[in-house]
Coordinates of C-alpha atoms in Angstrom, one line a residue:
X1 CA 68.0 16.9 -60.3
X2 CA 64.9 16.5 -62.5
X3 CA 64.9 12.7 -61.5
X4 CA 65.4 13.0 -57.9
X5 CA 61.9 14.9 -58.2
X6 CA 60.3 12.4 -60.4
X7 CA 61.9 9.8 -57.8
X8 CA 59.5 11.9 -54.9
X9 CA 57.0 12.2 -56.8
X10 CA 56.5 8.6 -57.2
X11 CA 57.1 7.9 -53.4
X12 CA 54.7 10.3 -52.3
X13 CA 51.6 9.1 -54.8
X14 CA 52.7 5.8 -53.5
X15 CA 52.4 6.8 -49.7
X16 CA 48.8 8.5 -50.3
X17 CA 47.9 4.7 -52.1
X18 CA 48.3 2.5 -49.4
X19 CA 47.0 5.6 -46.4
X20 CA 43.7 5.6 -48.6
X21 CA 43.5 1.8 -48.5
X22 CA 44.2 1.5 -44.7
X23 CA 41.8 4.1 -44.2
X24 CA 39.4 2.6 -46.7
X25 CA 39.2 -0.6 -44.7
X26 CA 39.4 1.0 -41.4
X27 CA 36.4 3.1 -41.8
X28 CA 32.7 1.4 -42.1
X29 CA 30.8 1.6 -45.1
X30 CA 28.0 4.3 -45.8
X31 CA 25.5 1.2 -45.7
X32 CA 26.6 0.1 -42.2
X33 CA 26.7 3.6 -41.2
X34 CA 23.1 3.7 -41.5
X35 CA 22.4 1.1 -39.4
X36 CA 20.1 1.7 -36.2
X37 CA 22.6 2.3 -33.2
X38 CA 20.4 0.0 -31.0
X39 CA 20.5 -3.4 -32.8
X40 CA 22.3 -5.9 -30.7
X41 CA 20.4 -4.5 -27.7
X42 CA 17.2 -6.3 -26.5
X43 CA 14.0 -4.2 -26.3
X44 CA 11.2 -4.4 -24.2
X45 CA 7.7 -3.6 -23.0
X46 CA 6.3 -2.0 -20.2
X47 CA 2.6 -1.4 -18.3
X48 CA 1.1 1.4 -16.6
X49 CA -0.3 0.4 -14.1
X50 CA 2.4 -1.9 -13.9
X51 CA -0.2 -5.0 -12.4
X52 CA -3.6 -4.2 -14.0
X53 CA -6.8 -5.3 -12.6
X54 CA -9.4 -6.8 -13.9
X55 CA -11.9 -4.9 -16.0
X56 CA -9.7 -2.0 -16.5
X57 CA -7.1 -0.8 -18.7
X58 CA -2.9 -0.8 -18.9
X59 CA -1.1 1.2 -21.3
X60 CA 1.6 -0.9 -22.5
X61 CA 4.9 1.1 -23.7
X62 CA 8.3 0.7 -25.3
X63 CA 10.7 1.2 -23.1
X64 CA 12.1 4.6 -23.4
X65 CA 15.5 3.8 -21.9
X66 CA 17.3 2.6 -24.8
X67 CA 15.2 1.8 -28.0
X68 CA 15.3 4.1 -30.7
X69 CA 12.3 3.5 -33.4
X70 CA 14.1 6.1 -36.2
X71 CA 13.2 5.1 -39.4
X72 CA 11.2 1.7 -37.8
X73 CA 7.6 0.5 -38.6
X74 CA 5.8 -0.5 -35.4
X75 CA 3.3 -2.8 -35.4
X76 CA 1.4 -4.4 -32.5
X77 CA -0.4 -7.1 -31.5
X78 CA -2.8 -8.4 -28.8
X79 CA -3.8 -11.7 -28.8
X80 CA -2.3 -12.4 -32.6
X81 CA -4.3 -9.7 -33.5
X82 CA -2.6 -6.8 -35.4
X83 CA -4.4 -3.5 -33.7
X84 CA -4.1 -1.6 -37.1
X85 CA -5.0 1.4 -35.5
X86 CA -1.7 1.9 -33.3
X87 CA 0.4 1.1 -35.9
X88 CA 3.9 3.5 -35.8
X89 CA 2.9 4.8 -32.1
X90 CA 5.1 3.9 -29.0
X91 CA 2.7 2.7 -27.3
X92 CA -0.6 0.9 -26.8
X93 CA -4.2 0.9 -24.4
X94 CA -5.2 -2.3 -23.5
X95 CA -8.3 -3.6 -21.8
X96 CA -8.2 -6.5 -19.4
X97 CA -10.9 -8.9 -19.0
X98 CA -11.8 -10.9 -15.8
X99 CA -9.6 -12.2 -13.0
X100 CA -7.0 -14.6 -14.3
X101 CA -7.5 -13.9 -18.5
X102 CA -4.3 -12.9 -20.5
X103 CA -3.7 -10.4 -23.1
X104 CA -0.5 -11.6 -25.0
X105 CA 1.2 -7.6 -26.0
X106 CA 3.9 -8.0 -29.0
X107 CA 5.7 -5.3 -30.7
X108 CA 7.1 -5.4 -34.1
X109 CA 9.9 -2.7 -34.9
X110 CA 11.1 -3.7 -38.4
X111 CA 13.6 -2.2 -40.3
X112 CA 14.6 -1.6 -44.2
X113 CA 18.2 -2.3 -43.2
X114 CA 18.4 -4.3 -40.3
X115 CA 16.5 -7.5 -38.8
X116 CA 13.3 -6.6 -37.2
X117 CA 13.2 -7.3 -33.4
X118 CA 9.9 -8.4 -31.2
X119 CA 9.0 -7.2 -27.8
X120 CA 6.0 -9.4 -25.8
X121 CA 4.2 -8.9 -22.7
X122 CA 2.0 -10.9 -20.6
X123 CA -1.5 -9.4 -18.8
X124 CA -2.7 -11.5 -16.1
X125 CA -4.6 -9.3 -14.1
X126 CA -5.7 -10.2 -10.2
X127 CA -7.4 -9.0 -7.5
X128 CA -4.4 -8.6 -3.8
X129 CA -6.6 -7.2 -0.9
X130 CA -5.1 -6.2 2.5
X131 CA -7.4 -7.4 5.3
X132 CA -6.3 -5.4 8.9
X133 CA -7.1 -6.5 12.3
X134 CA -6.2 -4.2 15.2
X135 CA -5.3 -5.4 18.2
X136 CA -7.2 -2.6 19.8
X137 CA -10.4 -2.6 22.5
X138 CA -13.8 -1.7 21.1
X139 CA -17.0 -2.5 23.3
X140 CA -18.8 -6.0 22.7
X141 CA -21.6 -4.8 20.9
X142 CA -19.7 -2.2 18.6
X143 CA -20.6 -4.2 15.2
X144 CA -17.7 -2.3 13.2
X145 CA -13.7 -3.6 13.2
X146 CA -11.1 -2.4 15.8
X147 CA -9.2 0.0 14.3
X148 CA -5.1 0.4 14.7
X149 CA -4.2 3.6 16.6
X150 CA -0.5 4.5 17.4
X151 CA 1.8 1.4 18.9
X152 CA -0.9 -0.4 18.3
X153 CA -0.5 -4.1 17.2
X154 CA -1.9 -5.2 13.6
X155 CA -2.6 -8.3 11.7
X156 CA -2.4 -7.4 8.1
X157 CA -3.6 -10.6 5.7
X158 CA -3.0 -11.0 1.9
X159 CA -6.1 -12.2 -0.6
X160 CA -5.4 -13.1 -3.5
X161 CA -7.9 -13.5 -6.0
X162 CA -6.9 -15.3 -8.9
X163 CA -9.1 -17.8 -11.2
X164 CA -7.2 -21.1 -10.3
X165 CA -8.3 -20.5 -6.6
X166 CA -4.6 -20.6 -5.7
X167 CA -3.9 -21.6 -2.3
X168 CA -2.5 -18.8 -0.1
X169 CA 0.3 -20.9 1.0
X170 CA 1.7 -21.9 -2.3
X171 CA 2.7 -17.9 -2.9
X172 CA 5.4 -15.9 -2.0
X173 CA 5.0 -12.9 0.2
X174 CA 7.3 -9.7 0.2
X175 CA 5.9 -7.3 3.3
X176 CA 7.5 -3.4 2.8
X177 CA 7.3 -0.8 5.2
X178 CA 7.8 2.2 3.4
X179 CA 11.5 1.5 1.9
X180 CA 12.1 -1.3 4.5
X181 CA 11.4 -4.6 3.8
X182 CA 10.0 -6.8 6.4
X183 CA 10.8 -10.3 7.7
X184 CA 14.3 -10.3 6.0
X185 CA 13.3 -10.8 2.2
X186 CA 10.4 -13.0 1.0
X187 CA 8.7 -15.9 2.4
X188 CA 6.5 -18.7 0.9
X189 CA 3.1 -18.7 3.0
X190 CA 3.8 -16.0 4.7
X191 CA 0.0 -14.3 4.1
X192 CA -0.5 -12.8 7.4
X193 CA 1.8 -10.5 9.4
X194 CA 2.1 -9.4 12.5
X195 CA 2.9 -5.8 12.7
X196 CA 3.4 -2.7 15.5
X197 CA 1.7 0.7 13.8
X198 CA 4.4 3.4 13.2
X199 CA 4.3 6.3 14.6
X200 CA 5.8 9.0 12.3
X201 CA 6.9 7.5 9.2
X202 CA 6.7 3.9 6.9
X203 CA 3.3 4.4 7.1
X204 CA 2.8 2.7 3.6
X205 CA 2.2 -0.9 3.4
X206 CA 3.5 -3.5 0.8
X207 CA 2.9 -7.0 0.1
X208 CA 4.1 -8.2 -3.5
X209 CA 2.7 -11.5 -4.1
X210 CA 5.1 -13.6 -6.3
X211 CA 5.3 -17.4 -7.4
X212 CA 7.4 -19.9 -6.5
X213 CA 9.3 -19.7 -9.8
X214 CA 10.1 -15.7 -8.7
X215 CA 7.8 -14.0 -11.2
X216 CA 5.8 -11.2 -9.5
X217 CA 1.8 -12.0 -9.5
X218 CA 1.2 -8.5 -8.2
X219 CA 1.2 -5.7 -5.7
X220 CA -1.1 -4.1 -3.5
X221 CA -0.1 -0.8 -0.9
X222 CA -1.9 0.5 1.6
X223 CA -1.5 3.5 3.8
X224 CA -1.5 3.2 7.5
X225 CA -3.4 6.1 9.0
X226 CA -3.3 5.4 13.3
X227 CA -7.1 6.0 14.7
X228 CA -7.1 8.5 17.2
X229 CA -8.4 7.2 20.4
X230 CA -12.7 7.5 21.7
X231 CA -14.6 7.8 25.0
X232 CA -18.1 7.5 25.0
X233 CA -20.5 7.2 27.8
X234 CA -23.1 4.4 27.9
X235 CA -26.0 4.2 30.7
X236 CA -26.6 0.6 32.2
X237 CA -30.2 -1.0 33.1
X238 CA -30.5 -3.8 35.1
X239 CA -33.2 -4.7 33.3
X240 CA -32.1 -4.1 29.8
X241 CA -28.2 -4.1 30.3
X242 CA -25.8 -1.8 28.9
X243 CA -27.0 0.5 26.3
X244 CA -25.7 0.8 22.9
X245 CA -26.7 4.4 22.3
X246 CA -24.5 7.1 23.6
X247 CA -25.5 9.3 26.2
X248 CA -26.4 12.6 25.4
X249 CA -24.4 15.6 27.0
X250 CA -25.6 16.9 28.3
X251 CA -27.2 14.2 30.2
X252 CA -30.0 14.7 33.0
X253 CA -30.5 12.4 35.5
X254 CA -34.4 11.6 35.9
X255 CA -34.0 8.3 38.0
X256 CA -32.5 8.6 41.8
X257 CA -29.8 6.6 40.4
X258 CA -28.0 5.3 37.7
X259 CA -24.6 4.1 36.5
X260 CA -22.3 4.6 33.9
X261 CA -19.8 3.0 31.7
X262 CA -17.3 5.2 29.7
X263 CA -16.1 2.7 27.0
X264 CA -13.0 3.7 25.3
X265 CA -12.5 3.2 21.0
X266 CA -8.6 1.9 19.5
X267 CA -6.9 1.5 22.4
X268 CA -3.8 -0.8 23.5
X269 CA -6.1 -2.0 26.6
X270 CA -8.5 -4.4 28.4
X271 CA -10.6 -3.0 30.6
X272 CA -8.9 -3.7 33.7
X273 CA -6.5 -1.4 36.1
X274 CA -3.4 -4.1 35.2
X275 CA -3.4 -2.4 31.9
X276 CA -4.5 1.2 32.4
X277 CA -5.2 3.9 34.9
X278 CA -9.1 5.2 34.8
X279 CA -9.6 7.9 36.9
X280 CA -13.1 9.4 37.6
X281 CA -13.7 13.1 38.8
X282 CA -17.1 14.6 39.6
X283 CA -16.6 18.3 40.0
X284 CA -13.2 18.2 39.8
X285 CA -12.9 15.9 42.7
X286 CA -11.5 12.5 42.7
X287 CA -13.9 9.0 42.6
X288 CA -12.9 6.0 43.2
X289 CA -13.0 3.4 40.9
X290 CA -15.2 0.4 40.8
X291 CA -12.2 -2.7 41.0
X292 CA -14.6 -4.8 39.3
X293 CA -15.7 -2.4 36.8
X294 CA -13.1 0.5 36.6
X295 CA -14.4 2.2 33.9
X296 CA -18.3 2.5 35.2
X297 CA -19.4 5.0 38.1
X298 CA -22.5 5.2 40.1
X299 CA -25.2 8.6 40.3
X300 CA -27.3 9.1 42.9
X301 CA -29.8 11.9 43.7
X302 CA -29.3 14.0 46.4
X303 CA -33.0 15.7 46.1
X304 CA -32.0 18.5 45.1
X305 CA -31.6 20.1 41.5
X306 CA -28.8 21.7 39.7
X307 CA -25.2 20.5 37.2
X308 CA -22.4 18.8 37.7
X309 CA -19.7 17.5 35.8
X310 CA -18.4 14.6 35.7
X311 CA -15.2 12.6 33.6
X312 CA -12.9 9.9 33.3
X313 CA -9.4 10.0 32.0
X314 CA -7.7 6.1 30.2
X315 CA -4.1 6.0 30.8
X316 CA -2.9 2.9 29.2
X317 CA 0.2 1.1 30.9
X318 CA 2.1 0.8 27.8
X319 CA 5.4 1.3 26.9
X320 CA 4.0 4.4 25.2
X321 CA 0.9 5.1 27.1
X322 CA -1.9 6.6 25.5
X323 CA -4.8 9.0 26.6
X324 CA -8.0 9.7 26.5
X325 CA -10.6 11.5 28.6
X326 CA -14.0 12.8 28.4
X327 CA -16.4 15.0 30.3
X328 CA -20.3 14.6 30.9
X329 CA -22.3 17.4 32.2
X330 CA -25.4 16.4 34.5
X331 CA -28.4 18.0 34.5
X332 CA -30.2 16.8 38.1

């Protein structure tokens, strides 16, 4: 009996033997244990803003998706420089020079128990202007730009100011409205677009400039805000032609007779009655129209003196017209 114990004994301090050995090799050292849970991952830098311009600043950041700097000395560089002062801090300010310089961004995270691992990223700040030209009437002598109301047609041009002079052509153009990008993807060259005005929504637009090798160059949004639609009276001379001062309102009538032109401001018209309605009233009672002219009427004096009113109403003839109207009191 006493050796059948013995005989246990021995078999179970053998069993416990070999479990401790398969779990001593099964189970990773305290050293390795220690080691940073990222390493084998790539780490990397990012900007905000994300495409500086020139003369300003970007504060460049480790990403804080995946990198954990326990127990790491960070240590940064612009230009080969170390900037001593950011040392240990996740991140790092930055101040760009002029159009087309570069500010080389590295981060060192070493380790006392692992290989260090280096993060770099590339400033090249430029200049991406968006240049609009409405497709909207504005009288001959107005010296400002037509402006895009709603429906209205727009040509929207990319400049890109870089210090190479780049040609436009030679870059590729991705146009967003909103979420929705335009043209079906990117195009080389494609620097001007042609481009109806929303109405409700997508008002932002988007041009990211890239080159031909795919990196992004830049980005540059705009909002779209539609112009609401003018009318503005202007006297005629024969002698000195059509005014460029508005009429005051209200307006009196010295001479025994003079005419008007109502010019309208944004709208998806020519001044002609293929394109729009203009309807004239004076004191509420219908005018009609010069065929010629359509949007200028004709006072005369009667002799005697008193007010009137008088106004035109624009109806354009689009698919969704638009409206404006505007009344003139006469002093006579």
């Amino acid at each position: 009996m006493h050796h059948i114990d013995s005989y246990r004994s021995v078999t179970i301090t053998a069993c416990l033997f070999i479990l401790g050995c398969i779990f001593s090799t099964a189970l990773p050292s305290s050293a390795f244990a220690q080691v940073p849970s990222f390493i084998g991952s790539s780490i990397y830098l990012e900007s905000k803003p994300q495409y500086p311009e020139p003369q300003s600043t970007a504060t460049v950041s480790l990403n804080d998706y995946s990198v954990n700097t326990f127990g790491a000395t960070i240590n940064w560089f612009v230009n080969g420089v170390e900037q001593v002062g950011a040392k240990n801090n996740r991140s790092i300010t930055v101040p760009t020079r002029e159009i087309g310089s570069q500010e080389v961004v590295k981060a060192v995270l070493s380790y006392t128990n692992a290989p260090s691992q280096t993060a770099t990223l590339t400033l090249t700040p430029i200049v991406i202007d968006i240049i609009l030209e409405a497709d909207t009437y504005v009288p001959s002598f107005y010296k400002g730009r037509a402006l895009p109301s709603q429906e209205s047609r727009v040509r929207a041009i990319a400049l890109v100011h870089d210090a190479k002079g780049g040609i436009k052509g030679n870059y590729v153009y991705k146009w967003s409205a909103g979420s929705t990008v335009l043209l079906g993807g990117p195009v080389k060259g494609k620097f001007i677009l042609e481009y109806a005005m929303p109405r409700y929504s997508d008002n932002e637009l988007t041009v990211e400039v890239l080159n031909t090798e795919g990196t992004t160059l830049g980005k540059k949004t705009i909002l779209l805000n539609p112009e609401e639609t003018q009318l503005h009276f202007y006297e005629y001379s024969s002698l000195r032609g059509l005014s460029e001062r508005t009429v005051a309102n209200p307006f009196s009538l010295i001479s025994e007779e003079t005419t008007l032109y109502g010019e309208p401001y944004f709208m998806n018209t020519r001044i002609n009655t293929a394109e729009a309605d203009f309807t004239w009233t004076l004191d509420n009672n219908a005018v009609v129209p010069n065929q010629d002219a359509p949007n200028a009427i004709t006072l005369r004096r009667t002799g005697i003196t008193g007010t009137s009113e008088v106004s035109l109403r624009v109806v354009t003839k689009n698919r969704i017209p638009q409206y404006v109207m505007q009344k003139l009191q006469l002093i006579f």
